[in-house]
Amino acid sequence: MKTEVVSAQECAKAIKLLRDGEVVALPTETVYGLAADALNPDAVAKIFEAKERPRFDPLIVHLPNREALDEIATVESRLARELMEKFWPGPLTIIFSKREIVPDIVTAGLETVAVRMSAHLTFHEVVRKLNRPLAAPSANQFGRISPTTAQHVFDELNGRIPLIVDGGATEHGIESTIVQVANRVIAVWRRGPITDEMLRPFGEVREQTSPVTVGAPGQLPTHYAPRTKLIVVESLREFSPPSGKGIGVLCFSSVGDATPFAVVRQLSERGDPRQAAANFFRMLRELDREDLDLIVAERLPEEGIGAAINDRLARASARFDPSSRA
Ligand code: TXA
Ligand code: MG
């Protein structure tokens, strides 16, 4: 299959393909998604095939408008409504009880469905004109680094999908926050751009599971993995590099000029965690292309979106260090 890359102005092509039951990569405000008509199981199956994603891992459904929520889910909680009011459209995914109409392949047989509404202009235009909910996981091969540019999607899925819509680099750079609410408690399944601090005014915030626990969907211990070995350190100042190795560094603070490292990528020169998140997957990808022996990543301060980046670092390094913690 030939993969075409078009500009956001040509998103009519995307709508046509989606209507015909095909998959299309689209930009969102978090990362690029690989979209298909969520109510068409054959179309959704193509997402799993293109990504080589195991069928037990459920997908997020993206709404064309707020009214469409009641068609696919039942909303019992007032707190959930308050969160939607505040954060939709935007990078917050909420888990609801699903309705019959949602195919099992979307939810991996679960009784729940994860739903969000993207604020990205191009994504929004496509899903609104299609007027169908879109299932869309991140547009990478399963387990790999999430794509934040159209080029990343091309590198991951060239030849496997018909179309990529190029909307430039994504704004947040990491995937949406995933929550489930009950009573006044907000259980955070995946940290993301809507931080614990932002959720706290609405209810008690709890971590759903420890980030490196196996078993639950969305909680796979190994994820976002580069091909190069990656380790995570508290601080680079306390890290003594083994000699004779090509070491790349992904850091938040500055490492100074005279570094023993072959390549250095600083996530945010002005020390801004939001900018760090926007650069995170791109810089990890760049380091992974450098033919290094080792990537050393420095943890961010464990607050706000820094905590969300730390979760991803823990998963990215889990393959190389099974005892690693978030
Ligand atoms: O920002 C995002 O959320 C991006 C963009 C494209 O929207 N999408 C994304 O999808 O990150 P994906 O498939 O890469 O990650 C979705 C996560 C998976 O870890 C999946 O297991 C979890 O959401 N998930 C989906 N449905 C769920 C459910 N009903 N209960 C628990 N976890 C669920
Ligand atoms: Mg993903």
Tab-separated table of C-alpha atoms and ligand atoms in Angstrom:
chain	number	residue	atom	x	y	z
A	1	MET	CA	0.000	0.000	0.000
A	2	LYS	CA	1.243	3.481	-0.814
A	3	THR	CA	1.005	5.975	2.040
A	4	GLU	CA	0.029	9.474	0.964
A	5	VAL	CA	0.815	12.512	3.126
A	6	VAL	CA	-1.456	15.531	2.652
A	7	SER	CA	-1.815	18.935	4.290
A	8	ALA	CA	-4.636	19.803	6.665
A	9	GLN	CA	-6.348	21.687	3.810
A	10	GLU	CA	-6.914	18.363	2.083
A	11	CYS	CA	-8.715	16.668	4.938
A	12	ALA	CA	-11.670	15.927	2.630
A	13	LYS	CA	-9.587	12.940	1.484
A	14	ALA	CA	-9.496	11.721	5.060
A	15	ILE	CA	-13.255	11.996	5.426
A	16	LYS	CA	-13.832	9.998	2.265
A	17	LEU	CA	-11.474	7.208	3.307
A	18	LEU	CA	-12.972	7.030	6.800
A	19	ARG	CA	-16.444	6.832	5.320
A	20	ASP	CA	-15.227	3.926	3.173
A	21	GLY	CA	-14.053	2.028	6.272
A	22	GLU	CA	-10.361	2.848	5.944
A	23	VAL	CA	-7.856	4.060	8.544
A	24	VAL	CA	-6.278	7.524	8.440
A	25	ALA	CA	-3.608	9.156	10.610
A	26	LEU	CA	-4.731	12.519	11.969
A	27	PRO	CA	-3.155	15.143	14.204
A	28	THR	CA	-4.674	15.777	17.625
A	29	GLU	CA	-3.557	18.253	20.292
A	30	THR	CA	-1.730	15.426	22.137
A	31	VAL	CA	-0.123	13.025	19.636
A	32	TYR	CA	-1.057	11.798	16.138
A	33	GLY	CA	-3.863	9.253	16.149
A	34	LEU	CA	-4.676	6.394	13.773
A	35	ALA	CA	-8.407	6.831	13.250
A	36	ALA	CA	-11.229	4.620	11.994
A	37	ASP	CA	-15.029	4.677	12.265
A	38	ALA	CA	-15.585	3.437	15.833
A	39	LEU	CA	-18.937	1.848	14.958
A	40	ASN	CA	-17.521	-0.190	12.061
A	41	PRO	CA	-15.722	-3.266	13.455
A	42	ASP	CA	-14.011	-4.074	10.138
A	43	ALA	CA	-12.558	-0.569	9.969
A	44	VAL	CA	-11.413	-0.780	13.598
A	45	ALA	CA	-9.748	-4.148	12.887
A	46	LYS	CA	-7.509	-2.335	10.388
A	47	ILE	CA	-6.149	-0.155	13.209
A	48	PHE	CA	-5.052	-3.258	15.117
A	49	GLU	CA	-3.485	-4.723	11.982
A	50	ALA	CA	-1.571	-1.590	10.979
A	51	LYS	CA	-0.181	-1.089	14.493
A	52	GLU	CA	0.274	-4.810	15.228
A	53	ARG	CA	-1.581	-4.015	18.417
A	54	PRO	CA	-2.852	-6.930	20.505
A	55	ARG	CA	-6.628	-7.185	20.526
A	56	PHE	CA	-6.760	-7.076	24.335
A	57	ASP	CA	-5.747	-3.402	24.379
A	58	PRO	CA	-8.868	-1.178	24.067
A	59	LEU	CA	-9.096	2.053	22.046
A	60	ILE	CA	-10.173	5.593	22.868
A	61	VAL	CA	-13.295	6.857	21.064
A	62	HIS	CA	-13.297	10.500	19.884
A	63	LEU	CA	-16.651	12.261	19.646
A	64	PRO	CA	-17.948	14.497	16.825
A	65	ASN	CA	-19.900	16.527	19.417
A	66	ARG	CA	-21.108	16.329	23.009
A	67	GLU	CA	-24.504	14.893	22.077
A	68	ALA	CA	-22.825	11.834	20.560
A	69	LEU	CA	-21.671	10.792	24.039
A	70	ASP	CA	-25.138	9.589	25.032
A	71	GLU	CA	-25.258	7.348	21.970
A	72	ILE	CA	-22.204	5.346	22.999
A	73	ALA	CA	-22.074	5.611	26.800
A	74	THR	CA	-24.163	6.149	29.912
A	75	VAL	CA	-23.144	9.088	32.044
A	76	GLU	CA	-24.209	8.610	35.643
A	77	SER	CA	-21.822	10.878	37.466
A	78	ARG	CA	-22.227	14.593	38.026
A	79	LEU	CA	-18.501	14.864	38.571
A	80	ALA	CA	-17.918	13.448	35.081
A	81	ARG	CA	-20.185	16.142	33.679
A	82	GLU	CA	-18.242	18.810	35.534
A	83	LEU	CA	-14.970	17.508	34.128
A	84	MET	CA	-16.386	17.512	30.587
A	85	GLU	CA	-17.652	21.034	31.083
A	86	LYS	CA	-14.220	22.196	32.133
A	87	PHE	CA	-11.836	20.150	29.972
A	88	TRP	CA	-13.686	19.225	26.749
A	89	PRO	CA	-12.732	19.613	24.034
A	90	GLY	CA	-9.191	18.861	25.186
A	91	PRO	CA	-6.689	16.255	26.372
A	92	LEU	CA	-8.890	14.469	28.938
A	93	THR	CA	-10.246	10.961	28.329
A	94	ILE	CA	-13.043	9.705	30.583
A	95	ILE	CA	-14.034	6.050	31.032
A	96	PHE	CA	-17.807	5.394	31.001
A	97	SER	CA	-20.126	2.389	30.924
A	98	LYS	CA	-20.536	1.547	27.265
A	99	ARG	CA	-23.695	1.079	25.282
A	100	GLU	CA	-24.426	-1.931	23.083
A	101	ILE	CA	-23.716	0.019	19.877
A	102	VAL	CA	-19.951	0.150	20.596
A	103	PRO	CA	-18.339	-2.924	19.010
A	104	ASP	CA	-16.414	-5.271	21.312
A	105	ILE	CA	-13.278	-4.871	19.233
A	106	VAL	CA	-13.101	-1.192	20.301
A	107	THR	CA	-13.251	-1.922	24.029
A	108	ALA	CA	-11.482	-5.293	23.957
A	109	GLY	CA	-14.647	-6.817	25.379
A	110	LEU	CA	-14.764	-4.484	28.406
A	111	GLU	CA	-18.055	-3.091	29.700
A	112	THR	CA	-16.503	0.368	29.650
A	113	VAL	CA	-15.457	2.723	26.873
A	114	ALA	CA	-12.815	5.459	27.025
A	115	VAL	CA	-14.041	8.689	25.417
A	116	ARG	CA	-12.609	12.063	24.576
A	117	MET	CA	-13.233	15.081	22.374
A	118	SER	CA	-10.210	16.501	20.588
A	119	ALA	CA	-9.660	20.248	20.457
A	120	HIS	CA	-7.430	20.023	17.379
A	121	LEU	CA	-8.933	22.033	14.522
A	122	THR	CA	-8.182	19.469	11.822
A	123	PHE	CA	-9.243	16.473	13.867
A	124	HIS	CA	-12.355	18.278	14.948
A	125	GLU	CA	-13.254	19.212	11.383
A	126	VAL	CA	-12.841	15.646	10.152
A	127	VAL	CA	-14.825	14.006	12.945
A	128	ARG	CA	-17.546	16.676	12.813
A	129	LYS	CA	-18.042	16.367	9.059
A	130	LEU	CA	-17.967	12.589	9.241
A	131	ASN	CA	-20.468	12.802	12.091
A	132	ARG	CA	-19.425	9.423	13.484
A	133	PRO	CA	-17.293	8.676	16.547
A	134	LEU	CA	-13.688	7.811	15.667
A	135	ALA	CA	-11.612	5.182	17.435
A	136	ALA	CA	-8.012	6.399	17.476
A	137	PRO	CA	-4.971	5.101	19.319
A	138	SER	CA	-1.601	6.792	18.936
A	139	ALA	CA	-0.321	6.279	15.368
A	140	ASN	CA	2.779	4.242	16.199
A	141	GLN	CA	3.618	0.570	16.005
A	142	PHE	CA	2.481	-1.108	19.200
A	143	GLY	CA	4.779	-0.467	22.164
A	144	ARG	CA	6.826	2.164	20.365
A	145	ILE	CA	7.276	5.892	20.862
A	146	SER	CA	4.130	7.964	20.177
A	147	PRO	CA	4.290	10.227	17.095
A	148	THR	CA	4.141	13.996	17.444
A	149	THR	CA	4.716	14.865	13.763
A	150	ALA	CA	3.443	13.499	10.436
A	151	GLN	CA	7.007	12.388	9.656
A	152	HIS	CA	7.035	10.236	12.813
A	153	VAL	CA	3.819	8.566	11.663
A	154	PHE	CA	5.344	7.988	8.236
A	155	ASP	CA	8.446	6.409	9.815
A	156	GLU	CA	6.210	4.108	11.893
A	157	LEU	CA	3.446	3.138	9.469
A	158	ASN	CA	4.600	3.824	5.903
A	159	GLY	CA	3.102	1.228	3.562
A	160	ARG	CA	0.550	0.107	6.166
A	161	ILE	CA	-2.007	2.921	5.950
A	162	PRO	CA	-3.379	4.907	2.987
A	163	LEU	CA	-3.228	8.463	4.343
A	164	ILE	CA	-1.521	10.759	6.843
A	165	VAL	CA	-2.895	14.280	7.355
A	166	ASP	CA	-0.050	16.628	8.275
A	167	GLY	CA	-1.054	19.200	10.878
A	168	GLY	CA	2.460	20.095	12.057
A	169	ALA	CA	3.900	19.228	15.466
A	170	THR	CA	1.315	18.483	18.138
A	171	GLU	CA	0.784	20.948	20.973
A	172	HIS	CA	1.005	18.841	24.146
A	173	GLY	CA	3.325	16.099	22.907
A	174	ILE	CA	2.087	13.414	25.300
A	175	GLU	CA	-1.173	11.465	25.284
A	176	SER	CA	-4.365	12.531	27.016
A	177	THR	CA	-4.949	12.033	30.718
A	178	ILE	CA	-7.283	9.056	31.305
A	179	VAL	CA	-9.650	9.090	34.279
A	180	GLN	CA	-12.610	7.174	35.627
A	181	VAL	CA	-14.898	8.759	38.196
A	182	ALA	CA	-17.073	7.327	40.937
A	183	ASN	CA	-18.734	9.314	43.713
A	184	ARG	CA	-16.330	12.195	44.318
A	185	VAL	CA	-13.210	10.208	43.448
A	186	ILE	CA	-11.222	10.697	40.239
A	187	ALA	CA	-9.120	7.620	39.474
A	188	VAL	CA	-6.246	8.500	37.148
A	189	TRP	CA	-5.461	5.613	34.774
A	190	ARG	CA	-2.867	7.500	32.774
A	191	ARG	CA	-1.291	10.811	33.644
A	192	GLY	CA	-1.172	13.462	30.952
A	193	PRO	CA	-1.655	17.141	30.110
A	194	ILE	CA	-4.599	17.500	32.519
A	195	THR	CA	-2.576	17.117	35.694
A	196	ASP	CA	-3.551	15.883	39.159
A	197	GLU	CA	-3.267	19.483	40.314
A	198	MET	CA	-5.834	20.567	37.707
A	199	LEU	CA	-8.217	17.740	38.664
A	200	ARG	CA	-8.041	18.203	42.431
A	201	PRO	CA	-10.554	21.077	42.670
A	202	PHE	CA	-13.180	18.659	41.297
A	203	GLY	CA	-12.703	15.719	43.636
A	204	GLU	CA	-10.283	13.417	45.370
A	205	VAL	CA	-7.586	12.301	42.926
A	206	ARG	CA	-6.255	8.740	43.190
A	207	GLU	CA	-3.701	6.854	41.182
A	208	GLN	CA	-5.544	3.942	39.594
A	209	THR	CA	-2.645	1.515	39.800
A	210	SER	CA	1.057	1.754	40.271
A	211	PRO	CA	2.419	2.730	36.863
A	212	VAL	CA	4.480	-0.390	36.334
A	213	THR	CA	1.875	-2.986	37.272
A	214	VAL	CA	0.949	-5.623	34.715
A	215	GLY	CA	-2.553	-6.698	33.813
A	216	ALA	CA	-4.903	-3.752	33.434
A	217	PRO	CA	-5.463	-2.191	30.010
A	218	GLY	CA	-3.532	1.017	29.585
A	219	GLN	CA	-1.088	-0.071	32.234
A	220	LEU	CA	1.282	-2.192	30.218
A	221	PRO	CA	4.655	-1.996	31.922
A	222	THR	CA	6.680	-1.711	28.720
A	223	HIS	CA	5.667	1.067	26.405
A	224	TYR	CA	7.043	4.029	24.502
A	225	ALA	CA	10.185	1.961	24.088
A	226	PRO	CA	13.164	3.161	22.057
A	227	ARG	CA	15.345	0.519	20.414
A	228	THR	CA	18.423	1.821	22.226
A	229	LYS	CA	18.833	0.816	25.865
A	230	LEU	CA	17.398	3.513	28.120
A	231	ILE	CA	17.963	4.091	31.809
A	232	VAL	CA	16.410	6.693	34.078
A	233	VAL	CA	18.361	8.577	36.746
A	234	GLU	CA	17.278	11.019	39.446
A	235	SER	CA	19.986	13.472	38.546
A	236	LEU	CA	22.731	13.510	35.926
A	237	ARG	CA	25.086	15.050	38.433
A	238	GLU	CA	25.109	11.757	40.292
A	239	PHE	CA	25.618	9.646	37.183
A	240	SER	CA	29.125	8.558	36.253
A	241	PRO	CA	29.161	7.400	32.621
A	242	PRO	CA	30.936	4.132	31.810
A	243	SER	CA	33.979	4.921	29.673
A	244	GLY	CA	34.230	4.102	25.988
A	245	LYS	CA	30.489	4.110	25.404
A	246	GLY	CA	28.373	6.280	23.160
A	247	ILE	CA	25.946	7.795	25.613
A	248	GLY	CA	23.073	10.102	24.787
A	249	VAL	CA	21.360	12.231	27.360
A	250	LEU	CA	17.762	13.376	27.679
A	251	CYS	CA	17.726	15.986	30.385
A	252	PHE	CA	15.531	18.652	31.879
A	253	SER	CA	18.230	20.741	33.520
A	254	SER	CA	21.351	21.902	31.701
A	255	VAL	CA	24.391	19.581	31.666
A	256	GLY	CA	26.950	22.350	30.978
A	257	ASP	CA	29.437	22.530	28.111
A	258	ALA	CA	32.146	20.038	28.977
A	259	THR	CA	30.032	16.888	29.016
A	260	PRO	CA	31.256	13.340	28.582
A	261	PHE	CA	28.133	12.548	26.563
A	262	ALA	CA	28.032	11.995	22.798
A	263	VAL	CA	24.644	13.660	22.293
A	264	VAL	CA	22.595	15.860	24.584
A	265	ARG	CA	18.934	16.779	24.204
A	266	GLN	CA	17.581	19.264	26.700
A	267	LEU	CA	13.800	19.066	27.004
A	268	SER	CA	13.301	22.723	27.878
A	269	GLU	CA	16.018	25.340	28.099
A	270	ARG	CA	13.739	27.613	30.050
A	271	GLY	CA	12.881	24.822	32.501
A	272	ASP	CA	9.230	24.674	31.455
A	273	PRO	CA	7.649	21.216	31.985
A	274	ARG	CA	4.929	21.918	29.361
A	275	GLN	CA	7.616	22.589	26.751
A	276	ALA	CA	9.459	19.485	27.976
A	277	ALA	CA	6.345	17.383	27.322
A	278	ALA	CA	5.939	18.856	23.834
A	279	ASN	CA	9.567	17.910	23.007
A	280	PHE	CA	9.702	14.615	24.870
A	281	PHE	CA	8.785	11.956	22.262
A	282	ARG	CA	10.526	13.826	19.419
A	283	MET	CA	13.817	14.056	21.307
A	284	LEU	CA	13.580	10.432	22.443
A	285	ARG	CA	13.128	9.452	18.796
A	286	GLU	CA	16.078	11.608	17.718
A	287	LEU	CA	18.346	10.012	20.309
A	288	ASP	CA	17.160	6.569	19.246
A	289	ARG	CA	18.406	7.287	15.705
A	290	GLU	CA	21.931	8.215	16.836
A	291	ASP	CA	23.325	4.688	17.074
A	292	LEU	CA	24.161	5.108	20.736
A	293	ASP	CA	25.047	2.394	23.246
A	294	LEU	CA	22.889	3.926	25.930
A	295	ILE	CA	20.367	6.720	26.516
A	296	VAL	CA	20.334	8.206	30.002
A	297	ALA	CA	17.180	10.143	30.858
A	298	GLU	CA	16.823	12.403	33.834
A	299	ARG	CA	13.583	12.375	35.814
A	300	LEU	CA	11.637	15.608	36.052
A	301	PRO	CA	10.356	17.132	39.271
A	302	GLU	CA	7.405	14.883	40.241
A	303	GLU	CA	4.649	17.458	39.887
A	304	GLY	CA	2.228	18.628	37.208
A	305	ILE	CA	3.017	17.360	33.738
A	306	GLY	CA	6.494	16.367	34.992
A	307	ALA	CA	4.836	13.414	36.740
A	308	ALA	CA	3.248	12.391	33.426
A	309	ILE	CA	6.639	12.464	31.692
A	310	ASN	CA	8.173	10.437	34.532
A	311	ASP	CA	5.497	7.749	34.065
A	312	ARG	CA	6.427	7.476	30.402
A	313	LEU	CA	10.144	7.339	31.218
A	314	ALA	CA	9.489	4.465	33.619
A	315	ARG	CA	7.676	2.522	30.903
A	316	ALA	CA	10.227	3.393	28.227
A	317	SER	CA	12.989	1.952	30.413
A	318	ALA	CA	11.052	-1.023	31.821
A	319	ARG	CA	12.212	-3.389	29.078
A	320	PHE	CA	15.817	-2.723	30.028
A	321	ASP	CA	15.347	-2.614	33.783
A	322	PRO	CA	12.459	-4.757	35.043
A	323	SER	CA	12.963	-3.451	38.586
A	324	SER	CA	12.582	0.186	37.525
A	325	ARG	CA	9.898	2.217	39.197
A	326	ALA	CA	8.055	5.318	38.143
B	1	TXA	O1	-4.086	11.516	23.480
B	1	TXA	C1	-4.547	10.388	23.282
B	1	TXA	O2	-5.267	9.812	24.114
B	1	TXA	C2	-4.209	9.719	21.960
B	1	TXA	C3	-4.848	10.517	20.847
B	1	TXA	C4	-4.644	9.903	19.499
B	1	TXA	O3	-6.214	10.689	21.119
B	1	TXA	N1	-4.647	8.358	21.953
B	1	TXA	C5	-4.016	7.390	22.661
B	1	TXA	O4	-4.540	6.131	22.461
B	1	TXA	O5	-3.084	7.603	23.387
B	1	TXA	P1	-3.760	4.798	22.858
B	1	TXA	O6	-4.564	3.699	22.320
B	1	TXA	O7	-2.353	4.879	22.417
B	1	TXA	O8	-3.861	4.761	24.411
B	1	TXA	C6	-5.140	4.544	24.975
B	1	TXA	C7	-5.007	3.888	26.306
B	1	TXA	C8	-4.525	2.470	26.184
B	1	TXA	O9	-3.477	2.287	27.093
B	1	TXA	C9	-5.739	1.647	26.568
B	1	TXA	O10	-5.390	0.476	27.229
B	1	TXA	C10	-6.504	2.593	27.457
B	1	TXA	O11	-6.292	3.844	26.882
B	1	TXA	N2	-7.948	2.323	27.448
B	1	TXA	C11	-8.793	2.390	26.413
B	1	TXA	N3	-10.046	2.040	26.772
B	1	TXA	C12	-9.996	1.752	28.089
B	1	TXA	C13	-10.947	1.312	29.049
B	1	TXA	N4	-12.232	1.108	28.731
B	1	TXA	N5	-10.528	1.127	30.305
B	1	TXA	C14	-9.230	1.318	30.646
B	1	TXA	N6	-8.277	1.737	29.788
B	1	TXA	C15	-8.645	1.930	28.530
B	2	MG	MG	-0.368	4.553	22.418
